[in-house]
Short mmCIF file of C-alpha atoms in Angstrom, two decimals:
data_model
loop_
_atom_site.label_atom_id
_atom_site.label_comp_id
_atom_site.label_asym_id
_atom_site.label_seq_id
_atom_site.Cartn_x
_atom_site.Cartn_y
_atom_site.Cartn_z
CA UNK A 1270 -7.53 -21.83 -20.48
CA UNK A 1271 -7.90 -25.76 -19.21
CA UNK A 1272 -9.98 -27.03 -16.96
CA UNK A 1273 -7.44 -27.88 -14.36
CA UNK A 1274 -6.18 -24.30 -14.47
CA UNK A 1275 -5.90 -23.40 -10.54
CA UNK A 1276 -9.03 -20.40 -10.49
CA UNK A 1277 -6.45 -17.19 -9.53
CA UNK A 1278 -4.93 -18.10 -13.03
CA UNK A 1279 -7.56 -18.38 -15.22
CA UNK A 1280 -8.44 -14.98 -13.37
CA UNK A 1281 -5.61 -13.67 -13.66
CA UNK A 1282 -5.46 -14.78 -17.58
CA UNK A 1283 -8.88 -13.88 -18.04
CA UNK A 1284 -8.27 -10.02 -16.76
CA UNK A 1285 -4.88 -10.12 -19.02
CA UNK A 1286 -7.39 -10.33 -22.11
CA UNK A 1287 -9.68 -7.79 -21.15
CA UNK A 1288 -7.35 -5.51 -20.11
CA UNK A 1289 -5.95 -5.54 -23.82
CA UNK A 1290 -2.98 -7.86 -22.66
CA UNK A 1291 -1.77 -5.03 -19.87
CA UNK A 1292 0.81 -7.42 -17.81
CA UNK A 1293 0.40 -4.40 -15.26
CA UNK A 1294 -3.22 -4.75 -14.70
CA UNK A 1295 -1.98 -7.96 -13.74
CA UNK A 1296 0.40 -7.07 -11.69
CA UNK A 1297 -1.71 -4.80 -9.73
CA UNK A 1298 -4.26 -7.84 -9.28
CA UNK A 1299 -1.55 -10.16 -8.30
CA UNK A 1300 0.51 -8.43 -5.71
CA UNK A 1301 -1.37 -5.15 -4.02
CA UNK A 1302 -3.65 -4.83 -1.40
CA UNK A 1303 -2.86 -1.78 0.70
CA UNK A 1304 -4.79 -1.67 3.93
CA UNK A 1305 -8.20 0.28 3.46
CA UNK A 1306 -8.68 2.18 5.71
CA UNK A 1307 -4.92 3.33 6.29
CA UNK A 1308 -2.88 2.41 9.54
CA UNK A 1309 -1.62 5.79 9.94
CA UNK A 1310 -2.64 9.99 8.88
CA UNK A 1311 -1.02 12.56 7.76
CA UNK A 1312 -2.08 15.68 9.16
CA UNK A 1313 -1.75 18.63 6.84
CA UNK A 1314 -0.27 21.77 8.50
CA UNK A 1315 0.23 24.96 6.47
CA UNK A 1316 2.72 27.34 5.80
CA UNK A 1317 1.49 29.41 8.72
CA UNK A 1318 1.43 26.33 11.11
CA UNK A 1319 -2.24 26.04 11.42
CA UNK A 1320 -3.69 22.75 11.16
CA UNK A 1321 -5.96 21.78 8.30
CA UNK A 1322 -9.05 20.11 7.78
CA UNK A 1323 -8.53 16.63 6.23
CA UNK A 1324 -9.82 16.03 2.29
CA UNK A 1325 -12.57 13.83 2.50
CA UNK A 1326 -11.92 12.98 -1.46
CA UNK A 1327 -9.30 10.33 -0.37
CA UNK A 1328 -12.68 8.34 -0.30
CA UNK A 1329 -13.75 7.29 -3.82
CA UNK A 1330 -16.75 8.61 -4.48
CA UNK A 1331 -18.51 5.95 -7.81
CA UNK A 1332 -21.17 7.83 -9.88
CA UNK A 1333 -22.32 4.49 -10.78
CA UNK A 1334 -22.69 3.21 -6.81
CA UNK A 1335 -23.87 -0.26 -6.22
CA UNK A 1336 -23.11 -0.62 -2.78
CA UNK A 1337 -24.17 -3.67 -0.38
CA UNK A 1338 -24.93 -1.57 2.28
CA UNK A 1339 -28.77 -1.95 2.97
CA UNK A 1340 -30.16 1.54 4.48
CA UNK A 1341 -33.65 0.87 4.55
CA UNK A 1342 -33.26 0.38 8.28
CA UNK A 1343 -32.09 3.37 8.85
CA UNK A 1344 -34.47 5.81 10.32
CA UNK A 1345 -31.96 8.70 8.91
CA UNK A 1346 -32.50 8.30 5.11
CA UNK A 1347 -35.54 9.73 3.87
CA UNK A 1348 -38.29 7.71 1.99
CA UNK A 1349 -39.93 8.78 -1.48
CA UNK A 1350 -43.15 10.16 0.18
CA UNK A 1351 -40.61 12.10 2.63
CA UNK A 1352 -39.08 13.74 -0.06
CA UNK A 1353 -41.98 14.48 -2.15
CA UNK A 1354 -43.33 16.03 1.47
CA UNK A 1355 -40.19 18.45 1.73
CA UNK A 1356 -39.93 19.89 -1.34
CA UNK A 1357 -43.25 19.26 -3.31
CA UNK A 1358 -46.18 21.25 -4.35
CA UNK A 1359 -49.41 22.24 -1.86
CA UNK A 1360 -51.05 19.15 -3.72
CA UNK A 1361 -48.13 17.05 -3.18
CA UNK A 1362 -48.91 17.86 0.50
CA UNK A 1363 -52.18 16.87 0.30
CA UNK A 1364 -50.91 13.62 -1.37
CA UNK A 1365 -49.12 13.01 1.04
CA UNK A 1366 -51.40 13.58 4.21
CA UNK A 1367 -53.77 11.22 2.51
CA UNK A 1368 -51.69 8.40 2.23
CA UNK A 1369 -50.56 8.66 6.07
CA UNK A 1370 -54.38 8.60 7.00
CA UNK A 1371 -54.82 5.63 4.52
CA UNK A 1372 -51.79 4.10 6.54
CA UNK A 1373 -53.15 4.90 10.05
CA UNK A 1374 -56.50 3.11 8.72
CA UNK A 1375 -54.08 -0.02 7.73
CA UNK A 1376 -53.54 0.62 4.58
CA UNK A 1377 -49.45 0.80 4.20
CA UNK A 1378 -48.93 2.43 1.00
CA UNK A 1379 -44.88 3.49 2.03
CA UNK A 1380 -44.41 -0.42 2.21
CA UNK A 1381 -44.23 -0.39 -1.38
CA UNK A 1382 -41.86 1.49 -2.09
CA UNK A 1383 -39.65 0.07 0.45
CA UNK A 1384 -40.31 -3.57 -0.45
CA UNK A 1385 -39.39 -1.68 -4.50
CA UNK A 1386 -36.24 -0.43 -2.65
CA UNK A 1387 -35.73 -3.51 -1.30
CA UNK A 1388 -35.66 -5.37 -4.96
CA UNK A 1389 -33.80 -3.63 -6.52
CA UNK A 1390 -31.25 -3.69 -3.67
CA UNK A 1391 -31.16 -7.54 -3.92
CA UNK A 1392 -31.25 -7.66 -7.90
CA UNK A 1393 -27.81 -5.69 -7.55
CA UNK A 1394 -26.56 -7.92 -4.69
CA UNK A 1395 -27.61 -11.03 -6.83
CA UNK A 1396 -25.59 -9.48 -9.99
CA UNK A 1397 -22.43 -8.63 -7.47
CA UNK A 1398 -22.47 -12.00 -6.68
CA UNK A 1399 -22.47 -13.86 -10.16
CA UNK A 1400 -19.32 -11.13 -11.36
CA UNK A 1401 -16.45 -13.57 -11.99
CA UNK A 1402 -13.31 -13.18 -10.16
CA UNK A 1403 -11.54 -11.47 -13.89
CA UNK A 1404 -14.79 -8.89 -13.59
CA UNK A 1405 -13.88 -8.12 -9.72
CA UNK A 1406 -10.24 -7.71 -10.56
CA UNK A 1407 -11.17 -5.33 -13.87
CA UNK A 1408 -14.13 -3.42 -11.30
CA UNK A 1409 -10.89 -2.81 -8.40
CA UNK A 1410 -8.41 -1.85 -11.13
CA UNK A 1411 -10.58 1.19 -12.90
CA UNK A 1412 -12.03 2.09 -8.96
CA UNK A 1413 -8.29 2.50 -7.99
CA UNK A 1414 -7.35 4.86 -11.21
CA UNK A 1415 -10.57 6.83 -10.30
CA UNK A 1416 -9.35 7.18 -6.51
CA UNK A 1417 -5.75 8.20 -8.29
CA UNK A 1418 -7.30 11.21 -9.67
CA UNK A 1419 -8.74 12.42 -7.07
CA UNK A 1420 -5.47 11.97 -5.03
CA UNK A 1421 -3.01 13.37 -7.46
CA UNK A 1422 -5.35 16.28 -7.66
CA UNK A 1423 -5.17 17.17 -3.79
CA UNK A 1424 -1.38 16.70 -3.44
CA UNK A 1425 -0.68 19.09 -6.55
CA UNK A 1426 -3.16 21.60 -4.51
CA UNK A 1427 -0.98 20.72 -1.22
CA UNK A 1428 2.43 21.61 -2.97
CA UNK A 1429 1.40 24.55 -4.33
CA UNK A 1430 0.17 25.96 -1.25
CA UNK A 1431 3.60 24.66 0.72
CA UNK A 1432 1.22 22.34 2.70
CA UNK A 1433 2.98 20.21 5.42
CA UNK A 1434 2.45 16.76 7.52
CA UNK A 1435 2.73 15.44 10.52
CA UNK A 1436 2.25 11.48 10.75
CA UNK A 1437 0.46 10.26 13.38
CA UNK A 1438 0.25 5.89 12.94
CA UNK A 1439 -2.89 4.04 14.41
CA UNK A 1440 -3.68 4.34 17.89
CA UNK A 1441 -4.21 0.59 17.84
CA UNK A 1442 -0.78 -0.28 17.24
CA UNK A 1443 1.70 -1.32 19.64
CA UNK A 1444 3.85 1.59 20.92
CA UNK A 1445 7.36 1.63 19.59
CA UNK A 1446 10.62 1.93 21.91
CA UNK A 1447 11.48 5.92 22.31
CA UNK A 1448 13.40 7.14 19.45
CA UNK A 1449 15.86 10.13 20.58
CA UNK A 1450 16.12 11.42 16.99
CA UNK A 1451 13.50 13.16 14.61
CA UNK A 1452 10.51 12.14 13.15
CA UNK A 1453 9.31 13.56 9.68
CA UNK A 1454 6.68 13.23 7.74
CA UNK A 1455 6.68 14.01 3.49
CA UNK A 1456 5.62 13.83 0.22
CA UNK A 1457 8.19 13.34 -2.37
CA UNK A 1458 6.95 14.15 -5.84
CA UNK A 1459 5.49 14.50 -8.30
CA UNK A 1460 6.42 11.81 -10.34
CA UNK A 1461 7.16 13.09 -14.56
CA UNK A 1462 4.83 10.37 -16.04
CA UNK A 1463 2.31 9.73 -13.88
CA UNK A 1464 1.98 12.96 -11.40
CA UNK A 1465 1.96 10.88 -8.18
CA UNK A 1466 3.35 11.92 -5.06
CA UNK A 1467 4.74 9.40 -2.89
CA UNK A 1468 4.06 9.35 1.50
CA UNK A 1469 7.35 8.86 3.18
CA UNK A 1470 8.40 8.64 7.10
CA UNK A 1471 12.18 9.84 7.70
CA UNK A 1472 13.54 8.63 10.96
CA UNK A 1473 16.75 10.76 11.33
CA UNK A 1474 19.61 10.24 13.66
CA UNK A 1475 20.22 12.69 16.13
CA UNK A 1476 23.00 15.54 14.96
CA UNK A 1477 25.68 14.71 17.97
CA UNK A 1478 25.18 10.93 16.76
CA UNK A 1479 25.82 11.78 12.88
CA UNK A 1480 29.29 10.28 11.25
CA UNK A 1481 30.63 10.67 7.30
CA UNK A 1482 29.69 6.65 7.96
CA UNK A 1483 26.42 6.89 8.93
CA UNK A 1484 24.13 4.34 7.25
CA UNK A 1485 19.89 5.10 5.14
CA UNK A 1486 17.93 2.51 5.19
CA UNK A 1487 15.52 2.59 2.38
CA UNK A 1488 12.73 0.18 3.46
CA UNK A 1489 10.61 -0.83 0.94
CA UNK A 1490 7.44 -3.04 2.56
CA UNK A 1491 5.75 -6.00 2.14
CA UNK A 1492 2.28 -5.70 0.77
CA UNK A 1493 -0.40 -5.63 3.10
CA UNK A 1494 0.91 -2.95 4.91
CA UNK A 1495 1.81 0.81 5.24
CA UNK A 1496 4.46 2.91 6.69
CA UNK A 1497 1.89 3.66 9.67
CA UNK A 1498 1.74 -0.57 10.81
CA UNK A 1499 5.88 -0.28 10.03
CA UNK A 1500 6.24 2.40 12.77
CA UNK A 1501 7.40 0.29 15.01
CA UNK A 1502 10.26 -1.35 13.30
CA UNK A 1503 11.65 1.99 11.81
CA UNK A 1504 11.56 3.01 15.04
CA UNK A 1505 13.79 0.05 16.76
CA UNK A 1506 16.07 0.22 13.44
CA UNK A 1507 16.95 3.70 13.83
CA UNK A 1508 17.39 3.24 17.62
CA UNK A 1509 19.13 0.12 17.68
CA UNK A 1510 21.02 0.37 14.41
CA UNK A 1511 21.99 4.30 14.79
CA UNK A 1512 20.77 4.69 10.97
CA UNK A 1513 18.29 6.57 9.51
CA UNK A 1514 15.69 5.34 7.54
CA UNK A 1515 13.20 6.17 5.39
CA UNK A 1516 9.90 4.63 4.73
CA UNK A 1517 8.09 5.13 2.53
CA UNK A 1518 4.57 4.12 0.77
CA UNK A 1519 3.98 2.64 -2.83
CA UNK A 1520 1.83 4.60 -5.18
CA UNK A 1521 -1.79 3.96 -4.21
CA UNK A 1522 -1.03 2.86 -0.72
CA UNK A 1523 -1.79 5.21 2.32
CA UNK A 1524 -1.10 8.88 1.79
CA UNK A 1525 0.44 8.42 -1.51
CA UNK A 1526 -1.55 9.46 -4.84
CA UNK A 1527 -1.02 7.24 -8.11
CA UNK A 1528 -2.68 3.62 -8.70
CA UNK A 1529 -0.37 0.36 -7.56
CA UNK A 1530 1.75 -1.45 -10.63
CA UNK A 1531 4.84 -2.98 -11.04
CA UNK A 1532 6.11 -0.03 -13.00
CA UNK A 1533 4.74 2.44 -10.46
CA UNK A 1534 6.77 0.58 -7.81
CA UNK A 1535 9.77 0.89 -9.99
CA UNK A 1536 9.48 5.38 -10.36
CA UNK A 1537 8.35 5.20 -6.45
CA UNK A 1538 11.83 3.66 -5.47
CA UNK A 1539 13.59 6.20 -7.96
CA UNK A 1540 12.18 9.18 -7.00
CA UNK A 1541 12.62 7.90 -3.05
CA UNK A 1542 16.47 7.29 -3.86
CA UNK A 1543 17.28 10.29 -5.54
CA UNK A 1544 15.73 12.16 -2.72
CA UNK A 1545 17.00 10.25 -0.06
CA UNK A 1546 21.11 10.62 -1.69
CA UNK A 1547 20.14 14.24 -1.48
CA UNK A 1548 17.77 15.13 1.33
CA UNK A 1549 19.28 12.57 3.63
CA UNK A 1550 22.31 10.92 2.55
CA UNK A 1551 24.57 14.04 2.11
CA UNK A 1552 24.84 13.07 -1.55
CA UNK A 1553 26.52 9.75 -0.68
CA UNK A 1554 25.29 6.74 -2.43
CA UNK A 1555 27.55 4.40 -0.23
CA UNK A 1556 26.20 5.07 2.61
CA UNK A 1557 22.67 3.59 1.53
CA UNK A 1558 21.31 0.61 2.52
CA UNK A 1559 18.04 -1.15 0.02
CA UNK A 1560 15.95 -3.03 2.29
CA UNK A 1561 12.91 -4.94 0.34
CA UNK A 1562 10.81 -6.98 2.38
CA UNK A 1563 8.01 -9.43 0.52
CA UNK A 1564 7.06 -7.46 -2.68
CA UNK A 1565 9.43 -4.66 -1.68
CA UNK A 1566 11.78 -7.28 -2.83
CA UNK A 1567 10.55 -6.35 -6.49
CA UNK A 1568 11.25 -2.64 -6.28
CA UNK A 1569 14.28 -3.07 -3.74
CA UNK A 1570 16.14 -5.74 -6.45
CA UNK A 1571 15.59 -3.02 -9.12
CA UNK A 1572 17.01 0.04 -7.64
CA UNK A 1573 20.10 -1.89 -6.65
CA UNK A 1574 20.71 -3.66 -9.58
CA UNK A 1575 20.57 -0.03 -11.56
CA UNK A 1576 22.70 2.01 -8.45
CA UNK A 1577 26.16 0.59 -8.63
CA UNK A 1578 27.45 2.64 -5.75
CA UNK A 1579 24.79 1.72 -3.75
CA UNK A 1580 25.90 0.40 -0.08
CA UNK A 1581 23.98 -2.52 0.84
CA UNK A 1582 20.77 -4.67 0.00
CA UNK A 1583 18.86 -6.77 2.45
CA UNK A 1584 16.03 -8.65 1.36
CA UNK A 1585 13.95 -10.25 4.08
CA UNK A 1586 10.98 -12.63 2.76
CA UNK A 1587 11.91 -12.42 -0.92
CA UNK A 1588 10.59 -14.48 -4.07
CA UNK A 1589 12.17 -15.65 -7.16
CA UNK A 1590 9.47 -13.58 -9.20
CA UNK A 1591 6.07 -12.83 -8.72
CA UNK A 1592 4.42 -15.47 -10.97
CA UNK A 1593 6.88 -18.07 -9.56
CA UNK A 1594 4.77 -17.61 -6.34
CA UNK A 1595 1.80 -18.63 -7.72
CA UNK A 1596 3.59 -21.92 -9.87
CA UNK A 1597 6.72 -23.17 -10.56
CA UNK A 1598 5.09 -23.51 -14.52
CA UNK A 1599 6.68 -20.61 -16.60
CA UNK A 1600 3.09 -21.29 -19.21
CA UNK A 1601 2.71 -17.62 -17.99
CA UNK A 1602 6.15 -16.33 -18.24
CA UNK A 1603 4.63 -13.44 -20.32
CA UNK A 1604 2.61 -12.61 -17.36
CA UNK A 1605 5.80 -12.18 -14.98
CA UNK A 1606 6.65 -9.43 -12.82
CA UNK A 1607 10.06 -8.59 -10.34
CA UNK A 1608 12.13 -10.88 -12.16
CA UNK A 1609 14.29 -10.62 -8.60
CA UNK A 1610 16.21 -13.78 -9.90
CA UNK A 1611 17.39 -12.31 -12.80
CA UNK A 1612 18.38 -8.43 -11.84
CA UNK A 1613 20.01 -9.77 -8.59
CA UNK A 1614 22.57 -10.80 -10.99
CA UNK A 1615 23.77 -7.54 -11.98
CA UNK A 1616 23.58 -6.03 -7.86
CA UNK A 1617 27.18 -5.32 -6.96
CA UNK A 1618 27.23 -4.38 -3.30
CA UNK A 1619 26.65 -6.73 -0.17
CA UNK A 1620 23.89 -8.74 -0.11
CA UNK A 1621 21.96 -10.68 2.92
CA UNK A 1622 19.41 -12.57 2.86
CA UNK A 1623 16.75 -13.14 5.47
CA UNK A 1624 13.98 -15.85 5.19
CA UNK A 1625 11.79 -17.71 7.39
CA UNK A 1626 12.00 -21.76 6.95
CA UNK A 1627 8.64 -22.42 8.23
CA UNK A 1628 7.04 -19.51 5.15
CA UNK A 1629 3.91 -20.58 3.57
CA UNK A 1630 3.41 -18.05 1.66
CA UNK A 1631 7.19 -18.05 -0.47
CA UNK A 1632 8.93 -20.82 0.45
CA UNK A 1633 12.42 -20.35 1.79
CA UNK A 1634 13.44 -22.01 -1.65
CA UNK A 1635 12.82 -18.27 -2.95
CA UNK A 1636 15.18 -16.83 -0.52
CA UNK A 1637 17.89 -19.64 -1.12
CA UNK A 1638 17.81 -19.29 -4.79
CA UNK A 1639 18.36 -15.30 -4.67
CA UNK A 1640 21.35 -16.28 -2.18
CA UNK A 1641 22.78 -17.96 -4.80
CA UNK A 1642 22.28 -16.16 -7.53
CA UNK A 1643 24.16 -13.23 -6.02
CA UNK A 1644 27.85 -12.45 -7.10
CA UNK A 1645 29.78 -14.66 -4.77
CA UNK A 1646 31.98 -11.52 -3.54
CA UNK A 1647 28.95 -9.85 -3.02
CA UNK A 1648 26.88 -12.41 -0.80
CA UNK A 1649 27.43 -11.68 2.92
CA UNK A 1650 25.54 -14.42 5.49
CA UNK A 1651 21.94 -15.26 5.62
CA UNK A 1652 19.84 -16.07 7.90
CA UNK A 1653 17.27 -18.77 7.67
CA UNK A 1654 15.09 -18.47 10.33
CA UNK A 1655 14.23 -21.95 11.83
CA UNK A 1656 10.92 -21.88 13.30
CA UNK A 1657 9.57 -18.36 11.96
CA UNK A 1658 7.30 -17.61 8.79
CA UNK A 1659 6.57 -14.81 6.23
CA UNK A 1660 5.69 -12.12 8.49
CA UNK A 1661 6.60 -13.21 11.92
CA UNK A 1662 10.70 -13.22 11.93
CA UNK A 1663 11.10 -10.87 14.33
CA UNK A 1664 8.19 -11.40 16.74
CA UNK A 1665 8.88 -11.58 20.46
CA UNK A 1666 11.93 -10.14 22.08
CA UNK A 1667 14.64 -13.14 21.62
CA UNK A 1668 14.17 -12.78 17.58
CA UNK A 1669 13.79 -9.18 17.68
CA UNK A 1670 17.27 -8.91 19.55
CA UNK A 1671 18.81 -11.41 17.49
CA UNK A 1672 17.39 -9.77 14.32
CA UNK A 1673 19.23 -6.56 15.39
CA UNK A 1674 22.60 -8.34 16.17
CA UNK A 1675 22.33 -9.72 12.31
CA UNK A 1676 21.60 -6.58 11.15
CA UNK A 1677 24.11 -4.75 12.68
CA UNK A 1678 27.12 -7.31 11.63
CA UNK A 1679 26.01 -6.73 8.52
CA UNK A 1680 25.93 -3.51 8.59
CA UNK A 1681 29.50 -2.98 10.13
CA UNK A 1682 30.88 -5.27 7.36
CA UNK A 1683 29.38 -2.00 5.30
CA UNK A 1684 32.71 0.12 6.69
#
């Protein structure tokens, strides 16, 4: 690479090589950071309604641990000359009562070992600290296919035994308005290739409130997020909108097992769909909406562009493509992922639009583009949101409401 490359590219470049030119390493390193920890649980109940004990293996446990975290302050963790004390011989005893009457006389002999401990704490700080941003990207990528192991493992057990959830989201985040309908929390899986299963929230429409017209939203979320921080708004859609909708979590994010990649996102979205025409739908492809917001975009502009009897597709904060974020250059075309432009081509249902003027982080150029790229029968009206950014459209009450009333037109143009 040059010398003026920007530093996330010649990262990004740099982890391409090393990966053996893996364009979804790249994509992982790009575009997905799930919150850690998650915004939301899911409680596992079993067959027999009992509650179970959470797996404390959703926590990646690295043979090879080089953590910052300095103990030696802790009173808790034993020293050497504690441990030789505990489970040592009668002359280890004796060992050791010497060297605390040596230390009582001023003579210190545990501060060696700490300051030792101490050393070789900082040597590994020092090292963490010289790793180059392509050798942090490569570290995260092989810790998150360890932590996918460990997750596909416990929702294979969970299946097996008929193991159910309940979602409960943060305590921390704001309350949502009361939803009259039902609340469920699953797992739909496993995936054929990669044995994920993927954490989804269903928001169901009461029965008396059911029509052959009723509308699914399949939300697919923006990136630093989880379906526990989008409780709220799949709670005021399903209210406000009378629709159901299902959200759901990509593969390594939350409750869901599997590492996040492009391609990942693409099999999370299909096995969502098929269960949602199915499970939720009544087998009616029509009467589902694709909702991609920020990187849901990606997956969102796929599905659609495959479905042809697919309802609707709303993309709120979308980009061009992922690498067009990052630079208008296409030097690293190779590199690209959610080629949005291009696939939104081929979508042949109702399309809108929804994009912040004021965004920072994809300009509403991104959203404009995809406007016009869309089939002209197919492009319903957008709305560019005057004084709002990426992730604050529908903040406060006035753009919530008005949010809604958009929605909802577009929805009834769905009929």
């Amino acid at each position: 690479m040059c010398c003026c490359c920007p530093p996330a590219i010649e990262a990004l470049f740099c982890l391409w090589v090393k990966s053996g030119c893996s364009k979804s390493a790249v994509a992982g390193a790009l575009t997905f950071f799930p919150p850690d920890p998650p915004l939301y649980k899911f409680h596992r109940i079993s067959k027999d309604g009992n509650e179970l004990p959470e797996f404390e293996d959703d926590v990646l446990i690295d043979d090879d641990d080089d953590s910052d975290d300095d103990d030696s302050d802790d009173e808790s963790i034993l020293d050497q000359s504690d441990l030789e004390y505990e489970s040592g011989t009668t002359d280890d005893r004796k060992r050791y009562r010497n060297m605390r009457s040596r230390s009582s006389s001023g003579r210190d002999d545990t501060s060696t070992i700490r300051t030792e401990e101490q050393e070789k704490r900082n040597k590994k700080k020092k090292k963490k600290k010289k790793k180059s941003p392509a050798a942090q990207l490569t570290e995260r990528n092989l810790q998150l296919r360890k932590r996918a192991k460990t997750r596909n493992s416990r929702d294979r057990r969970d299946a097996a035994t008929k193991v159910r959830y309940r979602f409960e989201p943060d305590p921390r985040l704001a309350k949502p308005p009361r939803f009259s309908g039902t609340i469920e929390a699953i797992k739909i899986g496993p995936q054929k290739k990669t044995g994920a299963y993927v954490a989804a929230v269903i928001y169901r429409v009461r029965r008396d409130k059911l029509t052959d017209r009723t509308k699914t939203i399949i939300y697919s979320h923006g990136n630093a997020t989880d379906v526990g921080a989008m409780h709220f708004i799949s709670s005021v859609l399903a209210r406000s909108c009378n629709v159901n909708v299902v959200m759901y979590d990509y593969s390594g994010y939350g409750a869901s097992g599997g590492i996040p990649l492009e391609a990942n996102t693409y099999r999370d979205i299909k096995m969502v769909y098929k269960y949602t025409v199915e499970q939720v739908a009544g087998g009616d492809e029509s009467n589902i909406v694709v909702y991609g917001q920020s990187v849901g975009s990606g997956p969102s502009c796929y599905i659609a562009s495959k479905r042809k009897n697919v309802g609707g597709l709303v993309l709120h904060s979308p980009f061009m493509s992922g690498m067009r974020v990052l630079t208008p250059s296409r030097a690293l075309a190779c590199l690209d992922i959610f080629p949005n432009v291009d696939r939104i081509k081929n979508v042949q249902c109702p399309v809108m639009v929804i994009h912040g003027q004021l965004d920072a982080e994809v300009d509403v150029a991104h959203g404009v583009a995809l406007h016009n790229a869309v089939k002209p029968d197919c492009r319903r009206d957008p709305w560019w949101v005057p004084d709002r950014g990426h992730n604050d459209i529908t903040d406060g009450p006035g753009k919530m409401s008005e949010y809604v009333r958009r929605l909802k037109a577009y929805l009834s143009q769905l009929e």
